PDB file of C-alpha atoms in Angstrom:
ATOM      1  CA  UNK A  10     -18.603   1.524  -8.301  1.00  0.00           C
ATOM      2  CA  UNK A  11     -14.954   1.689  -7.535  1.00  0.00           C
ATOM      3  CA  UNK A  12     -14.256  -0.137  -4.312  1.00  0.00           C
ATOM      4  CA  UNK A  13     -10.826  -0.815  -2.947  1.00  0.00           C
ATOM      5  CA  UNK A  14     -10.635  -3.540   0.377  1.00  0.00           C
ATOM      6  CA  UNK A  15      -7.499  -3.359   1.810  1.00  0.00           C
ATOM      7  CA  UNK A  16      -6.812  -6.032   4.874  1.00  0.00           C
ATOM      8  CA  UNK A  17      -3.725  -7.653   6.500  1.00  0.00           C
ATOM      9  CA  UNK A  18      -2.924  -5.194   8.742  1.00  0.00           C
ATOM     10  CA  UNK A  19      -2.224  -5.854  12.793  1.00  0.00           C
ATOM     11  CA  UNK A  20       0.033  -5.176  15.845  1.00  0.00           C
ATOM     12  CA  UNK A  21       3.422  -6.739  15.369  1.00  0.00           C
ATOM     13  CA  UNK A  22       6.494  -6.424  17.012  1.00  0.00           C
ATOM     14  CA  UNK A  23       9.743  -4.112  15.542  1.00  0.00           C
ATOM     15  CA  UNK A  24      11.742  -6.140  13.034  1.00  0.00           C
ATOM     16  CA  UNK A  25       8.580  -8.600  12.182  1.00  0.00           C
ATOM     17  CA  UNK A  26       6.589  -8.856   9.206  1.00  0.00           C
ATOM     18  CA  UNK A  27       2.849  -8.214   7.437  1.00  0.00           C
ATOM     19  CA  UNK A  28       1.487  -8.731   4.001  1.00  0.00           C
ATOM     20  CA  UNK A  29      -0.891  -6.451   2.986  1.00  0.00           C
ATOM     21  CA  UNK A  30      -3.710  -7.361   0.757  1.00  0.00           C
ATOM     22  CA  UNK A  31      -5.900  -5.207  -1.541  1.00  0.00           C
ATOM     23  CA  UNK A  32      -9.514  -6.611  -3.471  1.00  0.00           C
ATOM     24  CA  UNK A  33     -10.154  -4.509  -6.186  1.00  0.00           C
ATOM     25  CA  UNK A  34     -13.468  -4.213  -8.067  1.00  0.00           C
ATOM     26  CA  UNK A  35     -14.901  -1.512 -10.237  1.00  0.00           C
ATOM     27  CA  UNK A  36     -12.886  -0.301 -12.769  1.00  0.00           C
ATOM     28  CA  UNK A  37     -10.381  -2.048 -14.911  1.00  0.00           C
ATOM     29  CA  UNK A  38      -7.473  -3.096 -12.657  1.00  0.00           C
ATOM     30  CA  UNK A  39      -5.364  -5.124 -15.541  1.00  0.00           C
ATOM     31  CA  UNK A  40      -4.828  -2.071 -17.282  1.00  0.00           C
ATOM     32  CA  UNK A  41      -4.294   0.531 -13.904  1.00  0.00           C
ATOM     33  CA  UNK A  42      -1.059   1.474 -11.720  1.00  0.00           C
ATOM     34  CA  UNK A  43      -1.614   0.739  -8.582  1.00  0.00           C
ATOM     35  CA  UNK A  44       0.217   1.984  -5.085  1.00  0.00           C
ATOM     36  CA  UNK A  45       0.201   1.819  -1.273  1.00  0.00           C
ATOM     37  CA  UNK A  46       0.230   5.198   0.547  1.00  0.00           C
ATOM     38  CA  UNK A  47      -0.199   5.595   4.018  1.00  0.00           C
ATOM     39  CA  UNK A  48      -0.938   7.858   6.621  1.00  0.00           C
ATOM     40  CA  UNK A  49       0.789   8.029  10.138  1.00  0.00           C
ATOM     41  CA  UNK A  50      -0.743   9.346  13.400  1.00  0.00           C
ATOM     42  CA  UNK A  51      -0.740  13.705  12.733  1.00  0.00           C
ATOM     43  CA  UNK A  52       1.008  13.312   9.427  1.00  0.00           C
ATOM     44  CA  UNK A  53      -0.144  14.120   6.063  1.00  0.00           C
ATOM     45  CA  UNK A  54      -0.174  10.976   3.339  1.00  0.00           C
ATOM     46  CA  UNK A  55       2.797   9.417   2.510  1.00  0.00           C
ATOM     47  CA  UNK A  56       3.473   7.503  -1.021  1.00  0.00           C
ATOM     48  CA  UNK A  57       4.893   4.265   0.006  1.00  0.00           C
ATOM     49  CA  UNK A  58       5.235   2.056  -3.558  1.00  0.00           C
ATOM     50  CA  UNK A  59       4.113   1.535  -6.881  1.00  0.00           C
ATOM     51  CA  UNK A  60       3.829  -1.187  -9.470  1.00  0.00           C
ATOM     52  CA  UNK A  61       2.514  -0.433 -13.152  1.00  0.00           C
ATOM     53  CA  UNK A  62      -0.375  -2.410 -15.003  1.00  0.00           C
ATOM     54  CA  UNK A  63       1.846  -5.402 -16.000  1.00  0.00           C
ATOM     55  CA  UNK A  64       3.927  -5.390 -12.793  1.00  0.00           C
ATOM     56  CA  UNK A  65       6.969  -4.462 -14.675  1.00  0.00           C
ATOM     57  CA  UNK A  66       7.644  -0.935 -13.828  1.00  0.00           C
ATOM     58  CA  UNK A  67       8.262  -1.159  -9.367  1.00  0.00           C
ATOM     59  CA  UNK A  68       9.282   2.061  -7.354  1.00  0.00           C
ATOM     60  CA  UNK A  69       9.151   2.693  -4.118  1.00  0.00           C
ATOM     61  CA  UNK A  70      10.086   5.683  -1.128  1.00  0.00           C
ATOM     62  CA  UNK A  71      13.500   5.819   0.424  1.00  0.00           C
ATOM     63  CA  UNK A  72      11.533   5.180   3.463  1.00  0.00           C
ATOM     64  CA  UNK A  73      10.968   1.454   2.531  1.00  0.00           C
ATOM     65  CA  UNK A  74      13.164   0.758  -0.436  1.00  0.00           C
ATOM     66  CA  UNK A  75      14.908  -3.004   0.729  1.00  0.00           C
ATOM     67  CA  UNK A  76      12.033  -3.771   3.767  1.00  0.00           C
ATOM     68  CA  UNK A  77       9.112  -3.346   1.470  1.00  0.00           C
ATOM     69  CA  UNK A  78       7.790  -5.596  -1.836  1.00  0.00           C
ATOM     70  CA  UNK A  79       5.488  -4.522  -3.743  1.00  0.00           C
ATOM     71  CA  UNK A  80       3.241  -7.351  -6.175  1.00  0.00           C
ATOM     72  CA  UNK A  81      -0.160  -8.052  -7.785  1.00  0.00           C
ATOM     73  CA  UNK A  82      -1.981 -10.526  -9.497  1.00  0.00           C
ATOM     74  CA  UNK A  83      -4.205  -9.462 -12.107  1.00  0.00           C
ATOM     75  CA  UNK A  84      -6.371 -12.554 -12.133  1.00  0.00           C
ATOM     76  CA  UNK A  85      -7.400 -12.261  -8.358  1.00  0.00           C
ATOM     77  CA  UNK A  86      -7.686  -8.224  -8.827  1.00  0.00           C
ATOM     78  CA  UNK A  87      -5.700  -8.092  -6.083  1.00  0.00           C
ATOM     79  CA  UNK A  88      -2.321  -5.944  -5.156  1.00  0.00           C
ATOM     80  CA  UNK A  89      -0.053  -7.264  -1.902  1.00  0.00           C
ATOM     81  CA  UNK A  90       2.298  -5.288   0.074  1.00  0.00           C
ATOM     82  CA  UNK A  91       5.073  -7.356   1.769  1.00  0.00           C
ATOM     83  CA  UNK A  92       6.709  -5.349   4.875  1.00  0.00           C
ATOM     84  CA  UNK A  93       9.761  -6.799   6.410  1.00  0.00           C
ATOM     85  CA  UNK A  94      11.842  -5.475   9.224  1.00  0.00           C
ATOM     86  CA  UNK A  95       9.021  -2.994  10.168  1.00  0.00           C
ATOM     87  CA  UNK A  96       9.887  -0.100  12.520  1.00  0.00           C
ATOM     88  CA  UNK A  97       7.991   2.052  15.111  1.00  0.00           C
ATOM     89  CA  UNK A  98       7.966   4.490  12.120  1.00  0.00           C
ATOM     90  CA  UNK A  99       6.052   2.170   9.917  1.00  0.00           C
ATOM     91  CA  UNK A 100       2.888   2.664  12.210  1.00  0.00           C
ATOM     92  CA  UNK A 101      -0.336   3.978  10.132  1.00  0.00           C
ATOM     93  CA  UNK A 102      -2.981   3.378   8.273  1.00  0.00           C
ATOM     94  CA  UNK A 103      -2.084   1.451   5.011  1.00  0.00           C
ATOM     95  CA  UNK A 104      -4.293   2.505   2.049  1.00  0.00           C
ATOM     96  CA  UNK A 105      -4.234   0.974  -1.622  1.00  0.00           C
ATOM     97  CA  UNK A 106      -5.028   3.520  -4.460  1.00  0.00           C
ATOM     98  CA  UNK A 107      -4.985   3.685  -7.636  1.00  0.00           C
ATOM     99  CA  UNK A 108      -2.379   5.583  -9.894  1.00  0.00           C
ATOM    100  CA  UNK A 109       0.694   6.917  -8.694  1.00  0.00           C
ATOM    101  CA  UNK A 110       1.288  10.415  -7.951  1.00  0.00           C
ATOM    102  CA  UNK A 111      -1.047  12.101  -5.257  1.00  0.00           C
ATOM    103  CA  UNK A 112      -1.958  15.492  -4.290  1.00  0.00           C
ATOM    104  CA  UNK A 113      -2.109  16.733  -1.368  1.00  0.00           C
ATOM    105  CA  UNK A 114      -6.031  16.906  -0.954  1.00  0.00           C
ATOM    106  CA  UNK A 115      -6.093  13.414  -2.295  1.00  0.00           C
ATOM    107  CA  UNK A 116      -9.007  10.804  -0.363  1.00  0.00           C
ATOM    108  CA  UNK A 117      -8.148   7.383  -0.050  1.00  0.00           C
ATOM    109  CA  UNK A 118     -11.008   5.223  -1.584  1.00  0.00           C
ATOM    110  CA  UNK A 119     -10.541   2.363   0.616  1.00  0.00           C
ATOM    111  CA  UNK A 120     -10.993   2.409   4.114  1.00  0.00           C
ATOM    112  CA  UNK A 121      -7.268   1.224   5.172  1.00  0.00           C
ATOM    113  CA  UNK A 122      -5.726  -1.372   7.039  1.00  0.00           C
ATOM    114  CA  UNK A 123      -4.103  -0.250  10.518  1.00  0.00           C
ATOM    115  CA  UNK A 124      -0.429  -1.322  10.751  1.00  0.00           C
ATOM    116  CA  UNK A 125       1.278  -0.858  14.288  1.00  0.00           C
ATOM    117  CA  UNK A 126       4.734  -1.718  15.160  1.00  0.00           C
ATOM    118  CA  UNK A 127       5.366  -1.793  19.011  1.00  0.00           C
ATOM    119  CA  UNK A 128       7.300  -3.471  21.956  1.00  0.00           C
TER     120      UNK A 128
END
């Protein structure tokens, strides 16, 4: 059974920071792509990063390119999302998934990690 355990998440303050953190277990993770999409209060899900099998291949959105850092380590199982200078706009539910393009209909198979940026 694929399961996917994100965590890190919180309330923090504009222009502070969070590392995400996501437990794998299931399926081979060494050999997947992995990402971080998220989904903001009324929005549809947004693609946020993603880093290949061997962590050599990295992209991420305009949205987040130079705040956000992307990483795993395939010994823990484990993919990490590092969010500097966060923004009001950053605010929603942080899922980990695995591959790297989405469609629309697409169901997270974790159950998220709630990031909120606010005064």
């Amino acid at each position: 059974e694929v399961q996917l355990v994100e965590s890190g998440g919180g309330l923090v303050q504009p222009g502070g920071s969070l590392r995400l953190s996501c437990a794998a277990s299931g399926f081979t993770f060494t050999t997947q792509t992995m990402s971080w999409v998220r989904q903001a209060p009324g929005k549809g899900l947004e693609w946020v990063s993603g880093i290949s099998s061997g962590g050599a291949t990295i992209r991420y959105a305009d949205s987040v390119q130079g705040r956000f850092t992307i990483s795993r380590d395939n010994a823990k199982n484990t993919v990490y999302l590092q969010m500097n200078s966060l923004k009001p706009e950053d605010t929603a539910v942080y899922y980990c998934a695995r591959g790297s393009r989405f469609s629309d209909d697409y169901v997270p198979e974790g159950q998220g990690t709630q990031v909120t940026v606010s005064s």
